Short mmCIF file of C-alpha atoms and ligand atoms in Angstrom, two decimals:
data_model
loop_
_atom_site.label_atom_id
_atom_site.label_comp_id
_atom_site.label_asym_id
_atom_site.label_seq_id
_atom_site.Cartn_x
_atom_site.Cartn_y
_atom_site.Cartn_z
CA MET T 299 2.77 -4.58 -0.26
CA ASN T 300 1.11 -7.04 -3.20
CA GLU T 301 2.79 -5.17 -5.70
CA ARG T 302 6.50 -5.54 -4.11
CA ASP T 303 4.83 -8.98 -3.92
CA SER T 304 4.22 -9.58 -8.09
CA GLU T 305 8.03 -7.86 -8.77
CA THR T 306 9.43 -10.85 -6.70
CA ILE T 307 7.24 -13.41 -8.64
CA ALA T 308 7.73 -11.80 -11.80
CA GLY T 309 11.40 -12.06 -10.38
CA LEU T 310 11.47 -16.13 -9.66
CA LEU T 311 9.66 -16.82 -13.15
CA ASP T 312 12.81 -14.32 -14.96
CA GLU T 313 14.82 -16.59 -13.33
CA MET T 314 13.01 -19.80 -14.33
CA GLY T 315 13.14 -18.89 -17.86
CA PHE T 316 9.94 -16.95 -18.74
CA CYS T 317 9.52 -14.22 -20.22
CA GLU T 318 6.64 -11.97 -19.69
CA GLY T 319 3.79 -12.28 -21.85
CA SER T 320 0.43 -9.39 -22.84
CA GLU T 321 -2.26 -11.31 -22.67
CA ALA T 322 -4.22 -15.33 -21.12
CA ASP T 323 -4.89 -16.31 -25.06
CA THR T 324 -1.02 -17.05 -26.12
CA ALA T 325 0.44 -17.06 -22.42
CA ASP T 326 2.12 -20.32 -20.93
CA ILE T 327 1.22 -19.03 -17.88
CA ALA T 328 -0.94 -16.67 -15.53
CA ILE T 329 -0.56 -15.73 -11.95
CA ILE T 330 -2.94 -13.81 -9.95
CA ASN T 331 -1.81 -11.79 -6.82
CA THR T 332 -4.09 -10.50 -4.71
CA CYS T 333 -5.84 -9.12 -2.29
CA SER T 334 -8.58 -9.10 0.80
CA VAL T 335 -7.76 -6.20 2.59
CA ARG T 336 -12.10 -5.70 0.67
CA GLU T 337 -14.42 -7.43 -0.46
CA ASN T 338 -13.78 -4.99 -3.94
CA ALA T 339 -10.60 -7.18 -3.85
CA ASP T 340 -12.83 -10.07 -3.49
CA ASN T 341 -14.90 -9.66 -5.79
CA ARG T 342 -12.48 -8.22 -8.84
CA PHE T 343 -10.43 -12.00 -7.93
CA PHE T 344 -13.14 -13.87 -9.47
CA GLY T 345 -13.75 -12.05 -11.93
CA ALA T 346 -10.21 -12.10 -12.90
CA LEU T 347 -10.51 -15.82 -12.60
CA GLY T 348 -13.24 -16.51 -14.27
CA ARG T 349 -12.32 -14.60 -17.49
CA LEU T 350 -9.12 -17.17 -17.93
CA LYS T 351 -11.96 -20.52 -17.92
CA LYS T 352 -11.79 -20.28 -21.59
CA ALA T 353 -8.15 -20.03 -22.12
CA LYS T 354 -7.69 -22.76 -19.90
CA GLU T 355 -10.48 -24.36 -21.93
CA ALA T 356 -8.87 -24.11 -25.31
CA ARG T 357 -5.62 -25.06 -24.12
CA PRO T 358 -5.36 -27.08 -21.18
CA ASP T 359 -1.70 -26.89 -20.81
CA PHE T 360 -1.73 -23.23 -19.94
CA ILE T 361 -1.51 -23.22 -16.26
CA VAL T 362 -3.11 -20.43 -13.90
CA GLY T 363 -1.87 -20.03 -10.51
CA VAL T 364 -3.10 -17.72 -7.95
CA CYS T 365 -1.41 -16.14 -4.90
CA GLY T 366 -1.64 -13.68 -1.85
CA CYS T 367 -3.84 -12.81 0.43
CA MET T 368 -7.19 -14.79 -0.56
CA MET T 369 -5.44 -17.76 -0.63
CA GLN T 370 -4.87 -17.70 3.58
CA GLN T 371 -8.32 -17.62 4.43
CA GLN T 372 -9.54 -21.43 4.31
CA HIS T 373 -13.13 -20.42 2.81
CA VAL T 374 -11.18 -18.96 -0.39
CA VAL T 375 -9.85 -22.12 -0.61
CA ASP T 376 -12.52 -24.48 -0.30
CA LYS T 377 -14.59 -22.56 -3.00
CA LEU T 378 -11.57 -22.47 -5.78
CA LYS T 379 -11.76 -26.29 -5.73
CA GLU T 380 -15.57 -26.42 -5.47
CA LYS T 381 -15.75 -23.89 -7.88
CA TYR T 382 -12.77 -23.39 -9.95
CA PRO T 383 -11.07 -26.81 -10.08
CA TRP T 384 -9.13 -25.99 -12.72
CA VAL T 385 -7.06 -23.62 -11.34
CA ASP T 386 -3.77 -25.08 -11.64
CA LEU T 387 -1.61 -23.76 -8.11
CA VAL T 388 -2.16 -22.13 -5.23
CA PHE T 389 -0.54 -21.02 -2.88
CA GLY T 390 -0.35 -17.93 -0.16
CA THR T 391 1.78 -15.22 1.46
CA HIS T 392 3.64 -16.99 3.30
CA ASN T 393 5.53 -19.49 0.55
CA LEU T 394 5.95 -17.23 -1.90
CA HIS T 395 9.52 -18.55 -2.48
CA GLU T 396 8.02 -21.88 -3.10
CA LEU T 397 6.79 -20.68 -6.37
CA PRO T 398 9.76 -22.53 -8.33
CA LYS T 399 9.36 -25.58 -6.47
CA LEU T 400 5.74 -25.77 -7.19
CA LEU T 401 5.46 -24.48 -10.62
CA SER T 402 7.72 -27.02 -11.47
CA SER T 403 5.61 -30.04 -9.92
CA VAL T 404 2.74 -28.70 -11.76
CA ILE T 405 4.50 -28.72 -15.32
CA SER T 406 6.78 -32.07 -14.93
CA GLU T 407 4.07 -33.94 -12.85
CA LYS T 408 1.30 -32.61 -15.02
CA ARG T 409 -0.37 -32.73 -11.16
CA LYS T 410 -2.34 -29.49 -9.07
CA ARG T 411 -0.94 -28.22 -6.48
CA ILE T 412 -2.11 -26.42 -3.82
CA GLU T 413 -0.34 -25.28 -0.52
CA VAL T 414 -0.97 -22.33 1.81
CA LEU T 415 0.83 -22.44 4.98
CA GLU T 416 -0.40 -21.24 8.13
CA GLU T 417 2.31 -19.50 9.64
CA SER T 418 5.52 -17.24 8.19
CA CYS T 419 8.54 -19.23 8.61
CA GLY T 420 10.35 -15.96 9.15
CA THR T 421 11.95 -13.59 6.72
CA VAL T 422 13.48 -14.70 3.05
CA GLU T 423 16.10 -13.06 2.07
CA GLY T 424 17.99 -12.92 -1.29
CA LEU T 425 14.74 -13.39 -4.01
CA PRO T 426 14.97 -11.50 -6.84
CA ALA T 427 12.70 -9.09 -8.13
CA LYS T 428 12.32 -7.56 -11.34
CA ARG T 429 11.37 -4.19 -10.96
CA LEU T 430 8.85 -2.34 -11.84
CA HIS T 431 10.48 1.42 -12.07
CA ALA T 432 14.31 2.14 -12.13
CA PHE T 433 14.73 5.07 -10.11
CA LYS T 434 12.40 4.27 -7.65
CA ALA T 435 12.00 1.33 -5.72
CA PHE T 436 9.71 -0.37 -2.76
CA VAL T 437 11.48 -2.10 -0.09
CA ASN T 438 10.44 -4.21 2.37
CA ILE T 439 11.27 -3.73 5.82
CA MET T 440 8.46 -5.73 7.59
CA PHE T 441 6.11 -7.76 7.63
CA GLY T 442 2.71 -9.48 9.20
CA CYS T 443 0.60 -6.93 11.90
CA ASP T 444 -0.26 -7.90 15.25
CA ASN T 445 -2.29 -4.73 15.79
CA PHE T 446 -5.45 -7.00 15.13
CA CYS T 447 -8.16 -3.74 14.61
CA THR T 448 -11.00 -5.62 14.67
CA TYR T 449 -12.01 -4.44 10.76
CA CYS T 450 -9.35 -5.39 9.45
CA ILE T 451 -8.53 -9.55 7.88
CA VAL T 452 -4.74 -8.49 7.72
CA PRO T 453 -3.14 -9.83 10.75
CA TYR T 454 -5.02 -13.27 9.37
CA THR T 455 -3.49 -13.23 5.96
CA ARG T 456 -0.11 -11.45 6.57
CA GLY T 457 0.69 -13.65 10.34
CA ARG T 458 2.53 -12.16 13.01
CA GLU T 459 5.06 -9.30 12.47
CA ARG T 460 8.22 -9.86 11.33
CA SER T 461 11.73 -7.48 10.39
CA ARG T 462 14.22 -7.98 8.66
CA GLN T 463 17.65 -7.82 9.25
CA PRO T 464 18.71 -3.84 9.05
CA GLU T 465 22.37 -5.13 7.46
CA ASN T 466 20.08 -7.48 4.78
CA ILE T 467 17.56 -3.74 4.34
CA ILE T 468 20.86 -1.54 4.02
CA SER T 469 22.79 -3.35 1.27
CA GLU T 470 19.46 -4.44 -0.41
CA VAL T 471 19.00 -0.69 -1.08
CA ARG T 472 22.89 0.32 -1.32
CA SER T 473 22.61 -1.82 -4.32
CA LEU T 474 19.84 -0.34 -4.95
CA ALA T 475 21.38 3.13 -5.42
CA GLU T 476 23.78 1.15 -7.25
CA SER T 477 21.88 0.51 -9.92
CA GLY T 478 20.50 4.05 -9.82
CA VAL T 479 17.87 4.02 -7.63
CA LYS T 480 17.64 7.51 -6.40
CA GLU T 481 13.25 7.06 -4.12
CA VAL T 482 12.85 4.17 -2.07
CA THR T 483 9.90 3.73 0.09
CA LEU T 484 10.44 0.76 2.59
CA LEU T 485 7.07 -1.22 3.24
CA GLY T 486 5.75 -2.59 5.88
CA GLN T 487 2.01 -3.38 7.57
CA ASN T 488 2.97 -0.91 10.53
CA VAL T 489 6.70 0.37 10.12
CA ASN T 490 6.52 2.23 13.62
CA SER T 491 7.02 -1.75 15.07
CA TYR T 492 10.05 -1.99 12.80
CA ARG T 493 12.15 -4.01 15.13
CA GLY T 494 15.21 -4.90 13.66
CA ALA T 495 18.03 -5.58 16.39
CA GLU T 496 18.33 -4.14 19.79
CA LYS T 497 18.86 -1.11 19.65
CA ILE T 498 17.76 -0.37 15.67
CA GLY T 499 14.09 0.82 15.46
CA PHE T 500 11.98 2.61 12.64
CA THR T 501 13.77 5.96 13.73
CA GLU T 502 17.16 4.25 13.38
CA LEU T 503 16.85 2.57 10.60
CA ILE T 504 15.64 6.21 8.66
CA TYR T 505 18.67 7.69 9.71
CA MET T 506 20.69 5.02 9.25
CA LEU T 507 19.64 4.69 5.22
CA ASN T 508 19.62 8.79 5.44
CA GLU T 509 23.57 7.88 5.27
CA ILE T 510 23.59 5.62 1.41
CA ASP T 511 24.97 7.37 -1.37
CA GLY T 512 22.69 7.94 -4.19
CA ILE T 513 19.70 7.14 -2.78
CA GLU T 514 17.87 10.97 -2.90
CA ARG T 515 15.09 10.39 -1.21
CA ILE T 516 13.48 8.02 1.47
CA ARG T 517 9.19 7.29 1.80
CA PHE T 518 7.77 4.95 3.61
CA THR T 519 4.36 3.54 4.29
CA THR T 520 2.26 2.17 6.72
CA SER T 521 2.27 4.58 10.11
CA HIS T 522 0.22 3.64 12.52
CA PRO T 523 -0.52 6.66 14.96
CA LYS T 524 -0.43 4.67 17.55
CA ASP T 525 3.43 4.50 17.55
CA LEU T 526 4.28 6.90 15.80
CA SER T 527 7.19 7.87 18.23
CA ASP T 528 8.66 12.36 18.76
CA GLY T 529 12.28 10.87 16.88
CA LEU T 530 10.35 9.77 14.04
CA ILE T 531 9.07 13.08 13.78
CA ASP T 532 11.86 14.75 14.48
CA ALA T 533 13.68 12.95 12.15
CA PHE T 534 11.22 14.80 9.59
CA SER T 535 13.53 18.05 10.00
CA GLU T 536 16.46 16.01 10.99
CA CYS T 537 16.88 14.28 8.41
CA GLY T 538 17.16 15.23 4.53
CA LYS T 539 16.13 12.74 2.67
CA LEU T 540 13.16 11.39 4.43
CA CYS T 541 10.20 12.95 2.64
CA GLY T 542 7.85 15.72 3.65
CA HIS T 543 5.02 13.65 2.91
CA ILE T 544 3.38 10.72 5.75
CA HIS T 545 -0.19 8.79 5.14
CA LEU T 546 -0.96 8.63 8.28
CA PRO T 547 -4.61 6.30 8.45
CA VAL T 548 -6.95 8.09 10.92
CA GLN T 549 -9.55 5.32 9.83
CA SER T 550 -11.91 7.64 11.81
CA GLY T 551 -12.88 10.34 13.66
CA SER T 552 -15.11 9.43 16.82
CA SER T 553 -12.76 8.62 19.55
CA ARG T 554 -15.73 6.21 20.38
CA ILE T 555 -15.65 4.74 17.00
CA LEU T 556 -11.83 4.80 17.00
CA GLU T 557 -12.03 2.53 20.20
CA ARG T 558 -13.95 -0.37 19.22
CA MET T 559 -11.83 -0.27 16.05
CA ASN T 560 -9.42 -0.81 18.88
CA ARG T 561 -6.72 1.42 17.14
CA LYS T 562 -5.41 2.35 20.57
CA TYR T 563 -5.54 5.97 19.90
CA THR T 564 -7.83 8.98 20.20
CA LYS T 565 -9.80 12.05 18.09
CA ASP T 566 -6.97 14.21 19.85
CA ASP T 567 -4.09 12.16 19.74
CA TYR T 568 -4.50 12.47 16.64
CA LEU T 569 -5.08 15.51 16.23
CA GLU T 570 -1.71 16.37 18.31
CA LEU T 571 0.55 14.12 16.30
CA SER T 572 -1.26 16.33 12.51
CA GLU T 573 0.26 19.33 15.12
CA LYS T 574 3.59 18.25 15.50
CA LEU T 575 3.79 16.93 11.85
CA ARG T 576 3.74 20.27 10.49
CA ARG T 577 5.99 21.52 13.52
CA SER T 578 8.16 18.92 12.69
CA ARG T 579 8.33 19.90 8.74
CA ARG T 580 7.18 23.02 7.12
CA GLY T 581 4.58 22.20 3.86
CA ILE T 582 4.70 18.75 4.91
CA SER T 583 1.93 16.69 3.32
CA ILE T 584 -0.28 14.53 4.87
CA THR T 585 -2.67 11.60 3.84
CA THR T 586 -5.23 9.24 5.31
CA ASP T 587 -7.24 5.74 4.85
CA ILE T 588 -11.04 7.10 6.56
CA ILE T 589 -13.46 3.97 6.50
CA VAL T 590 -17.65 5.14 6.26
CA GLY T 591 -19.66 3.32 8.23
CA PHE T 592 -18.00 1.24 9.97
CA PRO T 593 -20.46 -1.36 12.78
CA GLY T 594 -22.68 1.34 15.44
CA GLU T 595 -21.72 4.43 13.28
CA THR T 596 -23.79 7.20 14.07
CA GLU T 597 -24.23 10.28 12.36
CA GLU T 598 -22.19 11.89 15.46
CA ASP T 599 -19.44 10.08 14.95
CA PHE T 600 -19.95 10.44 11.25
CA GLU T 601 -19.78 14.55 11.76
CA GLU T 602 -16.63 13.63 14.11
CA THR T 603 -14.65 12.13 11.01
CA LEU T 604 -15.86 15.32 9.41
CA ASP T 605 -14.11 17.47 11.85
CA VAL T 606 -10.59 16.02 12.14
CA VAL T 607 -10.24 16.30 7.80
CA ARG T 608 -11.10 19.87 8.45
CA LYS T 609 -9.32 20.30 11.06
CA VAL T 610 -5.75 18.19 10.04
CA GLU T 611 -6.60 19.38 6.33
CA PHE T 612 -5.43 15.92 4.50
CA ASP T 613 -3.69 17.20 1.40
CA SER T 614 -5.80 13.49 0.22
CA ALA T 615 -7.04 9.84 1.36
CA PHE T 616 -8.50 6.61 0.55
CA THR T 617 -12.22 6.60 1.55
CA PHE T 618 -13.66 3.45 2.03
CA LEU T 619 -16.87 1.68 2.69
CA TYR T 620 -16.61 -0.59 5.41
CA SER T 621 -16.85 -3.58 4.68
CA ILE T 622 -17.51 -7.11 6.57
CA ARG T 623 -14.01 -9.51 6.58
CA ARG T 624 -15.10 -13.03 7.41
CA GLY T 625 -13.41 -14.08 10.41
CA THR T 626 -12.67 -10.39 12.24
CA PRO T 627 -14.67 -9.27 15.35
CA ALA T 628 -16.14 -6.38 13.48
CA GLU T 629 -18.15 -9.21 11.32
CA LYS T 630 -20.14 -10.11 14.79
CA TYR T 631 -20.58 -6.26 15.42
CA GLU T 632 -23.92 -5.32 15.80
CA GLY T 633 -25.13 -2.36 14.40
CA GLN T 634 -24.25 -3.19 11.34
CA VAL T 635 -24.61 0.40 8.64
CA PRO T 636 -27.30 0.18 5.85
CA GLU T 637 -25.91 0.85 2.69
CA GLU T 638 -27.67 3.26 1.46
CA THR T 639 -26.43 5.40 4.62
CA LYS T 640 -22.88 4.62 4.06
CA HIS T 641 -23.50 5.83 0.47
CA GLU T 642 -24.27 9.56 2.08
CA ARG T 643 -21.90 9.70 4.18
CA PHE T 644 -19.14 8.43 1.67
CA GLY T 645 -20.72 11.28 -0.68
CA ARG T 646 -20.03 14.43 1.63
CA LEU T 647 -17.01 13.02 3.02
CA ILE T 648 -15.75 12.59 -0.54
CA CYS T 649 -16.83 16.10 -1.36
CA LEU T 650 -15.12 18.40 1.68
CA LEU T 651 -12.39 15.82 1.20
CA ASN T 652 -12.10 17.33 -2.60
CA GLY T 653 -12.14 21.24 -1.77
CA ILE T 654 -9.54 20.98 0.64
CA SER T 655 -6.65 18.79 -2.02
CA ALA T 656 -7.82 21.04 -4.56
CA LYS T 657 -7.27 24.07 -1.81
CA LYS T 658 -3.86 22.45 -0.84
CA ASN T 659 -3.11 22.55 -4.11
CA LYS T 660 -3.58 25.35 -5.36
CA ALA T 661 -1.04 27.14 -2.72
CA TYR T 662 1.92 25.18 -4.73
CA GLU T 663 1.22 27.78 -8.19
CA GLY T 664 4.14 29.57 -8.63
CA CYS T 665 6.97 27.56 -6.13
CA THR T 666 9.42 25.88 -7.57
CA GLU T 667 9.36 22.78 -6.79
CA LYS T 668 12.00 19.12 -6.84
CA VAL T 669 9.99 16.88 -9.26
CA LEU T 670 11.53 13.10 -9.70
CA VAL T 671 10.83 12.53 -13.46
CA GLU T 672 8.83 9.46 -14.12
CA GLY T 673 8.67 9.15 -17.66
CA ARG T 674 6.33 11.03 -20.68
CA SER T 675 3.04 11.25 -21.36
CA LYS T 676 1.54 9.13 -23.64
CA THR T 677 -0.96 11.37 -25.63
CA ASN T 678 1.21 13.99 -25.70
CA LYS T 679 5.20 14.03 -26.34
CA ASP T 680 6.14 17.16 -23.98
CA VAL T 681 4.04 16.49 -21.37
CA TYR T 682 6.11 14.83 -18.44
CA ALA T 683 4.97 13.35 -15.33
CA GLY T 684 6.62 13.18 -11.91
CA ARG T 685 6.45 13.26 -8.08
CA THR T 686 7.01 16.42 -6.01
CA ASP T 687 8.76 15.88 -2.64
CA SER T 688 5.66 15.44 -0.63
CA PHE T 689 4.44 13.43 -3.21
CA LYS T 690 2.39 15.16 -5.01
CA LEU T 691 1.84 14.42 -9.00
CA VAL T 692 2.91 16.78 -11.32
CA ASN T 693 2.23 16.65 -15.06
CA PHE T 694 4.35 19.20 -16.54
CA ILE T 695 6.14 21.00 -19.87
CA SER T 696 9.62 20.06 -21.10
CA GLY T 697 11.23 20.05 -24.25
CA ALA T 698 13.78 17.49 -22.73
CA ASP T 699 14.11 14.05 -21.14
CA TYR T 700 14.87 14.26 -17.49
CA THR T 701 13.09 10.75 -16.95
CA GLY T 702 14.23 9.22 -13.44
CA GLU T 703 16.19 12.74 -12.44
CA ILE T 704 15.48 14.56 -9.81
CA THR T 705 14.49 18.30 -11.60
CA ASP T 706 12.89 21.90 -10.76
CA VAL T 707 9.53 22.66 -11.83
CA LEU T 708 7.75 25.73 -11.84
CA ILE T 709 3.78 24.93 -10.88
CA THR T 710 2.19 27.44 -12.90
CA GLY T 711 -1.91 25.43 -12.25
CA SER T 712 -3.49 23.05 -10.29
CA LYS T 713 -6.79 20.61 -10.32
CA THR T 714 -8.34 18.28 -7.13
CA PHE T 715 -5.63 15.46 -7.73
CA SER T 716 -2.91 16.86 -9.91
CA LEU T 717 -0.12 19.85 -10.36
CA PHE T 718 0.44 22.07 -13.67
CA GLY T 719 4.10 22.87 -14.11
CA GLU T 720 6.35 23.96 -16.33
CA LYS T 721 10.86 22.48 -16.77
CA THR T 722 12.61 25.98 -15.47
CA THR T 723 15.95 26.20 -17.21
N1 5AD O 190 -14.05 -1.52 5.03
C1 5AD O 190 -13.32 -1.16 4.76
N2 5AD O 190 -12.10 -0.72 4.16
C2 5AD O 190 -10.83 -1.88 5.25
N3 5AD O 190 -9.18 -1.44 5.46
C3 5AD O 190 -9.39 -2.58 5.92
N4 5AD O 190 -9.88 -3.38 6.12
C4 5AD O 190 -11.13 -2.25 5.87
C5 5AD O 190 -12.68 -2.97 5.74
N5 5AD O 190 -12.80 -4.47 5.58
C6 5AD O 190 -8.91 0.05 4.99
C7 5AD O 190 -8.26 0.47 5.85
C8 5AD O 190 -6.66 0.14 5.77
C9 5AD O 190 -6.83 0.06 3.75
C10 5AD O 190 -5.48 -0.41 3.77
O1 5AD O 190 -8.02 -0.44 3.68
O2 5AD O 190 -8.55 1.95 5.98
O3 5AD O 190 -5.77 1.51 6.49
FE1 SF4 O 191 -5.20 -3.93 9.28
FE2 SF4 O 191 -4.49 -2.52 11.52
FE3 SF4 O 191 -2.63 -4.17 11.03
FE4 SF4 O 191 -3.38 -1.79 9.41
S1 SF4 O 191 -2.74 -1.59 11.50
S2 SF4 O 191 -3.04 -3.75 8.77
S3 SF4 O 191 -5.29 -1.69 9.45
S4 SF4 O 191 -4.76 -4.77 11.45
#
């Protein structure tokens, strides 16, 4: 989501006539787009900001701007005012589109601007974007989240759920297809809550996008297990362009912890969903997010998480140590798990996950896979990288450059996080 926002920021700056620089020492403007989902992201922001201070001291005209989720929290803005008074521009997720106006006033009036709206004024259409890739693109379909998982800051920083109109999404995807994009990833905090019009929910949207010529692959992220409908599961067998991969965050395998997290499903609900998905699309890859050490998590609860991992056999997972987010209900929960216990559990989880990932990848050996080629390796000019339909990273040898194309690759080897292959003739 933040990467997509950064593409918009780059697009807005481009329209204002700025071009991309490579380092703070020579740039006229630096903008840091922040994420606040976990503590680690917060810390990295303050580190990155601190590193810009020298450039600002050497050249007072150098403009430093900060934006994104962290700015939607008053305590962060207060800290910036107190400890980083040299920052010129602060804006939030709800007024990203106002960047040109705010930046112009910083430049022409030479004054500091701090403007963070508490709530959004709906969805803004028609903003430019400087896309990172020519052949694959992120497409926002909805913003915000109403789920209020008790550990999560996102509903506070991204606001209430709001969906884009289907016609706007379709016209964006059509124009992406015309410009050569082959794969779109639909983005939303909880895509299953997409409601574009009375009869158009997320599943209907997928079927509509499946009809667009030129688009060959459709992905989406992120899906909430409590809202994953049978209709969407069926789409995996019926929509030819929908990729055989779903990212379905489980967070914990313990129904007791899931309740404390306000996730609104149980361990068994999740297991049932994964079975339905596997029946709907043979070989579907299921990836997930798991939080270790949520307040109150006991050894038994953690064992339940390991059990789900063993039963579902995730292709891969993003694993997180629980970190307190200020203002969320879980901040005040009793039973905060000691760091040492969190780390010990984390190690066991990773070990189990990695073994399963390696086994899953090994099963690809000898198969021919369709790979969307993303580019050439920086270190070996005969090696290219791309993704399978199931989102596996493949490094493969090819005599010719197929970047941007979907091509057949014979899988000849595998590791925990990637596959190797050769371009078939
Ligand atoms: N601590 C640890 N992980 C978190 N996530 C969200 N909030 C927290 C938190 N406070 C994880 C969840 C979510 C992913 C994007 O980040 O697993 O799915
Ligand atoms: Fe956060 Fe839960 Fe919303 Fe995901 S669904 S963004 S974890 S509140």
